[in-house]
C-alpha cells in the first residue's frame, strides 16, 4: 500500500497553481483559503501537493477516501473537480489502472463532480457511495458489486405424522400455501435464514437439516433489476405450537404432505418440493438431501453436495 | 400510481413561500428564477405547487425521479433541501410510509441535501443512485438491495479417459489446480456462466450437465463486504484443444481425476469435488448430480434438486 502524497510532477504543479486563480473556482472563501493553505504549507516543506491522496492496491488501482481529514467539508463541486482533474493527470502519468473514490453521502456533490471526469457508481450503501473509473487499456476489468438477492424457505417436516408447516401470505390475489421464508442477510448462512424466517412468520422453533432445492430466477419484481436465488431447506421442528405473524401471514397450518402435493391451492415449486419430501419420508431423506458441511480452508466455509460414502471424504 | 403534483396544503404553501426569500437560499440567480417562475405560473393557475412530484406504490411509498424535467440542472443543495423539506411535510401529512429518491449522478448534490433529511443510499449503479427514507412506524420494512455475488466454476469431465480440465491462476503465491470459473452476471443462468468462463479461460467449448455443489462464504476479500455463493457445475466437453488465456492463467491441463483427488497442489474444495466426480464416474453421475429443470410458473425459472422417479413429477 503506497500513499500518493508528495508525488507531484511539474506538469501537475503548474495546473494546480493555475486552478487556484482560475475563474472556474467560484468565490467561496473557505475553499480558496483551504487551497491557499495547502500551497503555503507546501512552500514551508510540510506538504508539497494539493492532489488527492490514496492507497495503491496490488492491481495498480488507487483508492481515495474523501472525508473531513482530506477535504474541507464545504468544498465546491468546481473546486473538487479541479482537484480530481489534477490528480487524474498524475495517476495516469504513473500508470495507475483504476481509481476508486469513496464518497460520504454528505459530500455527494463530489460524486457529481467526479461524473464529469467519467466516474460512475460502483455501489452505494447507507451513508457512503463508491465510484470507480477504469484507466487501464481496453474494457474495465474491475470486479462488480453484489448482483443477487438470496431468499430462503424452510420446509419444517414433522416425521411423526407426515405434516409440514405452511403459510398463506397476506394481501395476495391468490391464496396459495407456501413454505415460510424470506431474504438472507449479508453474512447469514442459509440454514440460519430458514430457521429465523420460520420462527418470525410462524412462531415455530426448528433446526436446519439439509438443502433440498435451488431456484434461479431473473427479473424478479422485487429485486431492483438484479437476479434472485431461492434456496429451499429441510428443517426439523423443535416446537409445534403455531403463533403466526398477522402482519405477514393470512393463515398458518401443519398440513399433510400428501395433501400439499395434490392441492391446486399452491405454487408449482411448493408442489414439487412436497413430492420430493414425500419421497424422502418413504425412502429416507438421504435420497433427497444435499448435506452441509463446514470446511476450514483459509476461511471457514459451508459446502453443500450429495453425501458421499465416508471413505471418499478427505 | 398517483402523481403528487398539485396537492399543496396551506402549511406547505407558507413554508415554500418563506423559502423563496430566505437567507438559506444562496444568490444563485438561475435557481431563484426557476422557483419564482413556479410561483408565477402558480398564480396564473397553470401550476400550483413547488413540491416534488412522484408516483405512489401499493405499499404507500412515493418514488421521485429527479431529472431535467423535474428540476433545473443547476439547482443548489440548499434550494433542493428546502424543496425536499416541504415535500416531506406533505408526504408525512398524507401518511406515506417511505420515499424513494432516484438521483442521476450529475445531480449528486441533491443526494447530499437529502442526507440532511435522513435519507440514506439504498443502492447505486453506473449513472444513478437510489436513496430511501422510511416514514412509517417502527423499523424500516423496505426491501434491501442485492447482498450476494455469485461465482460459478465448471468441472469439464472427459468420460472417455477420466480426465478433467483444470487451470492454475496467474499471480498466486501458491500454484494450485482448480476448475476454471468466474462471476455470474445479473440475468445469467449459472450453467451459462460455467460454459462461458470455461471457454474464456481455456478455449474449450462445453455443455452444462448438472449442479454438483454449492459453497457459501462470508467476508470474501473481493466481495466489498457482501457475501459470496460459489456453484460448481459438471460440464461435458464439446471440444478438447486447449488455448488458455495467458492473462488469467499460468497453466491449463486435462488432468487425471484420480491424480487431482490425491495431489496437495490444489484447494480443499477441488479435492472434494474431484472425489465426488470419481464416485460419479464409477457409480453413474446420477449419484452425484443435482438435475436442472426449467419450470414455467408466472415467470420461467430454473429449479435444481435431486432427480425423482418420473412418477413423482407433476
mmCIF file of C-alpha atoms in Angstrom, chain B residues 167-312:
data_model
loop_
_atom_site.group_PDB
_atom_site.id
_atom_site.type_symbol
_atom_site.label_atom_id
_atom_site.label_comp_id
_atom_site.label_asym_id
_atom_site.label_seq_id
_atom_site.Cartn_x
_atom_site.Cartn_y
_atom_site.Cartn_z
ATOM 1 C CA UNK B 167 -6.140 -24.362 -14.506
ATOM 2 C CA UNK B 168 -3.654 -22.594 -12.279
ATOM 3 C CA UNK B 169 -4.256 -18.884 -11.677
ATOM 4 C CA UNK B 170 -1.573 -16.387 -12.571
ATOM 5 C CA UNK B 171 -0.035 -14.246 -9.834
ATOM 6 C CA UNK B 172 -0.913 -16.504 -6.903
ATOM 7 C CA UNK B 173 1.528 -17.261 -4.093
ATOM 8 C CA UNK B 174 0.665 -20.977 -4.258
ATOM 9 C CA UNK B 175 0.214 -22.788 -7.563
ATOM 10 C CA UNK B 176 -2.989 -24.735 -7.029
ATOM 11 C CA UNK B 177 -5.009 -26.655 -9.626
ATOM 12 C CA UNK B 178 -8.624 -25.513 -9.730
ATOM 13 C CA UNK B 179 -11.631 -25.585 -12.028
ATOM 14 C CA UNK B 180 -11.972 -22.597 -14.365
ATOM 15 C CA UNK B 181 -14.725 -20.180 -13.363
ATOM 16 C CA UNK B 182 -15.742 -16.639 -12.560
ATOM 17 C CA UNK B 183 -18.536 -14.293 -11.580
ATOM 18 C CA UNK B 184 -22.088 -14.698 -12.829
ATOM 19 C CA UNK B 185 -23.622 -11.635 -14.463
ATOM 20 C CA UNK B 186 -27.067 -10.422 -13.414
ATOM 21 C CA UNK B 187 -29.588 -12.175 -15.612
ATOM 22 C CA UNK B 188 -27.208 -15.051 -16.469
ATOM 23 C CA UNK B 189 -28.041 -18.641 -15.513
ATOM 24 C CA UNK B 190 -25.292 -20.439 -13.613
ATOM 25 C CA UNK B 191 -24.891 -23.095 -16.319
ATOM 26 C CA UNK B 192 -24.319 -20.335 -18.879
ATOM 27 C CA UNK B 193 -21.729 -18.706 -16.610
ATOM 28 C CA UNK B 194 -19.856 -22.010 -16.249
ATOM 29 C CA UNK B 195 -19.768 -22.629 -20.022
ATOM 30 C CA UNK B 196 -18.742 -19.010 -20.739
ATOM 31 C CA UNK B 197 -15.995 -18.888 -18.114
ATOM 32 C CA UNK B 198 -14.552 -22.269 -19.124
ATOM 33 C CA UNK B 199 -14.354 -21.077 -22.729
ATOM 34 C CA UNK B 200 -12.852 -17.675 -21.819
ATOM 35 C CA UNK B 201 -10.143 -19.219 -19.625
ATOM 36 C CA UNK B 202 -9.305 -22.415 -21.542
ATOM 37 C CA UNK B 203 -10.664 -22.140 -25.094
ATOM 38 C CA UNK B 204 -12.622 -25.389 -24.583
ATOM 39 C CA UNK B 205 -16.297 -25.486 -25.599
ATOM 40 C CA UNK B 206 -18.573 -27.425 -23.263
ATOM 41 C CA UNK B 207 -22.135 -28.206 -22.321
ATOM 42 C CA UNK B 208 -23.873 -27.863 -18.941
ATOM 43 C CA UNK B 209 -24.894 -31.177 -17.348
ATOM 44 C CA UNK B 210 -25.678 -30.624 -13.672
ATOM 45 C CA UNK B 211 -25.014 -28.720 -10.488
ATOM 46 C CA UNK B 212 -22.649 -30.571 -8.156
ATOM 47 C CA UNK B 213 -22.044 -28.401 -5.132
ATOM 48 C CA UNK B 214 -22.554 -25.001 -3.521
ATOM 49 C CA UNK B 215 -20.122 -23.182 -1.281
ATOM 50 C CA UNK B 216 -21.281 -20.376 0.985
ATOM 51 C CA UNK B 217 -18.698 -17.931 2.265
ATOM 52 C CA UNK B 218 -18.753 -14.589 4.040
ATOM 53 C CA UNK B 219 -16.071 -11.917 4.299
ATOM 54 C CA UNK B 220 -14.776 -12.923 0.872
ATOM 55 C CA UNK B 221 -11.913 -10.488 0.200
ATOM 56 C CA UNK B 222 -13.243 -9.421 -3.209
ATOM 57 C CA UNK B 223 -16.909 -9.058 -2.229
ATOM 58 C CA UNK B 224 -16.934 -5.442 -0.953
ATOM 59 C CA UNK B 225 -18.326 -6.572 2.418
ATOM 60 C CA UNK B 226 -21.106 -8.634 0.813
ATOM 61 C CA UNK B 227 -21.470 -12.430 0.858
ATOM 62 C CA UNK B 228 -20.399 -14.987 -1.699
ATOM 63 C CA UNK B 229 -22.028 -18.121 -3.130
ATOM 64 C CA UNK B 230 -19.962 -20.383 -5.344
ATOM 65 C CA UNK B 231 -21.601 -23.016 -7.566
ATOM 66 C CA UNK B 232 -19.638 -25.913 -9.039
ATOM 67 C CA UNK B 233 -21.191 -27.389 -12.178
ATOM 68 C CA UNK B 234 -20.462 -30.569 -14.109
ATOM 69 C CA UNK B 235 -19.910 -29.985 -17.830
ATOM 70 C CA UNK B 236 -19.237 -32.258 -20.816
ATOM 71 C CA UNK B 237 -16.586 -31.249 -23.347
ATOM 72 C CA UNK B 238 -17.647 -30.383 -26.903
ATOM 73 C CA UNK B 239 -14.044 -29.625 -27.969
ATOM 74 C CA UNK B 240 -10.739 -30.757 -26.470
ATOM 75 C CA UNK B 241 -7.967 -28.438 -27.686
ATOM 76 C CA UNK B 242 -6.675 -26.078 -25.003
ATOM 77 C CA UNK B 243 -5.989 -22.449 -25.879
ATOM 78 C CA UNK B 244 -5.814 -20.837 -22.483
ATOM 79 C CA UNK B 245 -5.988 -17.178 -21.525
ATOM 80 C CA UNK B 246 -2.445 -16.122 -20.627
ATOM 81 C CA UNK B 247 -3.704 -13.008 -18.834
ATOM 82 C CA UNK B 248 -5.597 -15.074 -16.238
ATOM 83 C CA UNK B 249 -3.924 -18.490 -16.231
ATOM 84 C CA UNK B 250 -0.421 -19.803 -15.676
ATOM 85 C CA UNK B 251 -1.213 -23.386 -16.730
ATOM 86 C CA UNK B 252 -4.126 -25.349 -18.123
ATOM 87 C CA UNK B 253 -4.316 -29.146 -18.486
ATOM 88 C CA UNK B 254 -6.530 -32.186 -18.807
ATOM 89 C CA UNK B 255 -5.627 -33.907 -15.521
ATOM 90 C CA UNK B 256 -6.490 -37.422 -14.285
ATOM 91 C CA UNK B 257 -9.355 -37.142 -11.804
ATOM 92 C CA UNK B 258 -7.641 -39.732 -9.594
ATOM 93 C CA UNK B 259 -4.484 -37.610 -9.586
ATOM 94 C CA UNK B 260 -6.426 -34.406 -8.822
ATOM 95 C CA UNK B 261 -8.156 -36.164 -5.911
ATOM 96 C CA UNK B 262 -4.765 -37.057 -4.388
ATOM 97 C CA UNK B 263 -2.484 -34.101 -5.068
ATOM 98 C CA UNK B 264 -1.593 -31.486 -2.451
ATOM 99 C CA UNK B 265 -1.193 -28.944 -5.235
ATOM 100 C CA UNK B 266 -4.854 -27.951 -5.065
ATOM 101 C CA UNK B 267 -7.545 -26.467 -2.799
ATOM 102 C CA UNK B 268 -9.699 -28.426 -0.286
ATOM 103 C CA UNK B 269 -12.860 -27.795 -2.306
ATOM 104 C CA UNK B 270 -11.239 -29.030 -5.547
ATOM 105 C CA UNK B 271 -10.108 -32.215 -3.786
ATOM 106 C CA UNK B 272 -13.646 -32.802 -2.550
ATOM 107 C CA UNK B 273 -15.211 -32.241 -5.969
ATOM 108 C CA UNK B 274 -12.608 -34.486 -7.621
ATOM 109 C CA UNK B 275 -13.623 -37.302 -5.233
ATOM 110 C CA UNK B 276 -17.291 -36.618 -5.924
ATOM 111 C CA UNK B 277 -16.608 -36.815 -9.683
ATOM 112 C CA UNK B 278 -14.606 -40.046 -9.300
ATOM 113 C CA UNK B 279 -17.583 -41.534 -7.469
ATOM 114 C CA UNK B 280 -19.828 -40.364 -10.311
ATOM 115 C CA UNK B 281 -17.538 -41.883 -12.951
ATOM 116 C CA UNK B 282 -17.667 -45.247 -11.159
ATOM 117 C CA UNK B 283 -21.296 -45.358 -9.995
ATOM 118 C CA UNK B 284 -23.029 -43.110 -12.513
ATOM 119 C CA UNK B 285 -23.346 -39.339 -12.400
ATOM 120 C CA UNK B 286 -26.954 -39.613 -11.217
ATOM 121 C CA UNK B 287 -25.465 -40.478 -7.804
ATOM 122 C CA UNK B 288 -23.866 -37.020 -7.510
ATOM 123 C CA UNK B 289 -25.885 -34.711 -9.775
ATOM 124 C CA UNK B 290 -28.457 -32.081 -8.965
ATOM 125 C CA UNK B 291 -30.595 -32.057 -12.056
ATOM 126 C CA UNK B 292 -31.812 -28.783 -13.521
ATOM 127 C CA UNK B 293 -35.252 -28.197 -14.979
ATOM 128 C CA UNK B 294 -36.860 -25.106 -16.451
ATOM 129 C CA UNK B 295 -40.299 -24.634 -14.964
ATOM 130 C CA UNK B 296 -42.828 -22.201 -16.354
ATOM 131 C CA UNK B 297 -44.567 -20.508 -13.412
ATOM 132 C CA UNK B 298 -45.715 -16.879 -13.591
ATOM 133 C CA UNK B 299 -42.177 -16.483 -14.888
ATOM 134 C CA UNK B 300 -39.816 -19.113 -16.252
ATOM 135 C CA UNK B 301 -37.355 -20.290 -13.621
ATOM 136 C CA UNK B 302 -34.678 -22.898 -13.215
ATOM 137 C CA UNK B 303 -35.031 -25.405 -10.414
ATOM 138 C CA UNK B 304 -32.272 -27.720 -9.151
ATOM 139 C CA UNK B 305 -32.789 -30.755 -6.934
ATOM 140 C CA UNK B 306 -32.046 -34.444 -6.861
ATOM 141 C CA UNK B 307 -33.722 -36.447 -9.557
ATOM 142 C CA UNK B 308 -37.035 -38.033 -8.609
ATOM 143 C CA UNK B 309 -38.629 -41.118 -10.117
ATOM 144 C CA UNK B 310 -40.639 -39.804 -13.097
ATOM 145 C CA UNK B 311 -43.959 -40.737 -11.496
ATOM 146 C CA UNK B 312 -43.435 -38.122 -8.791
#
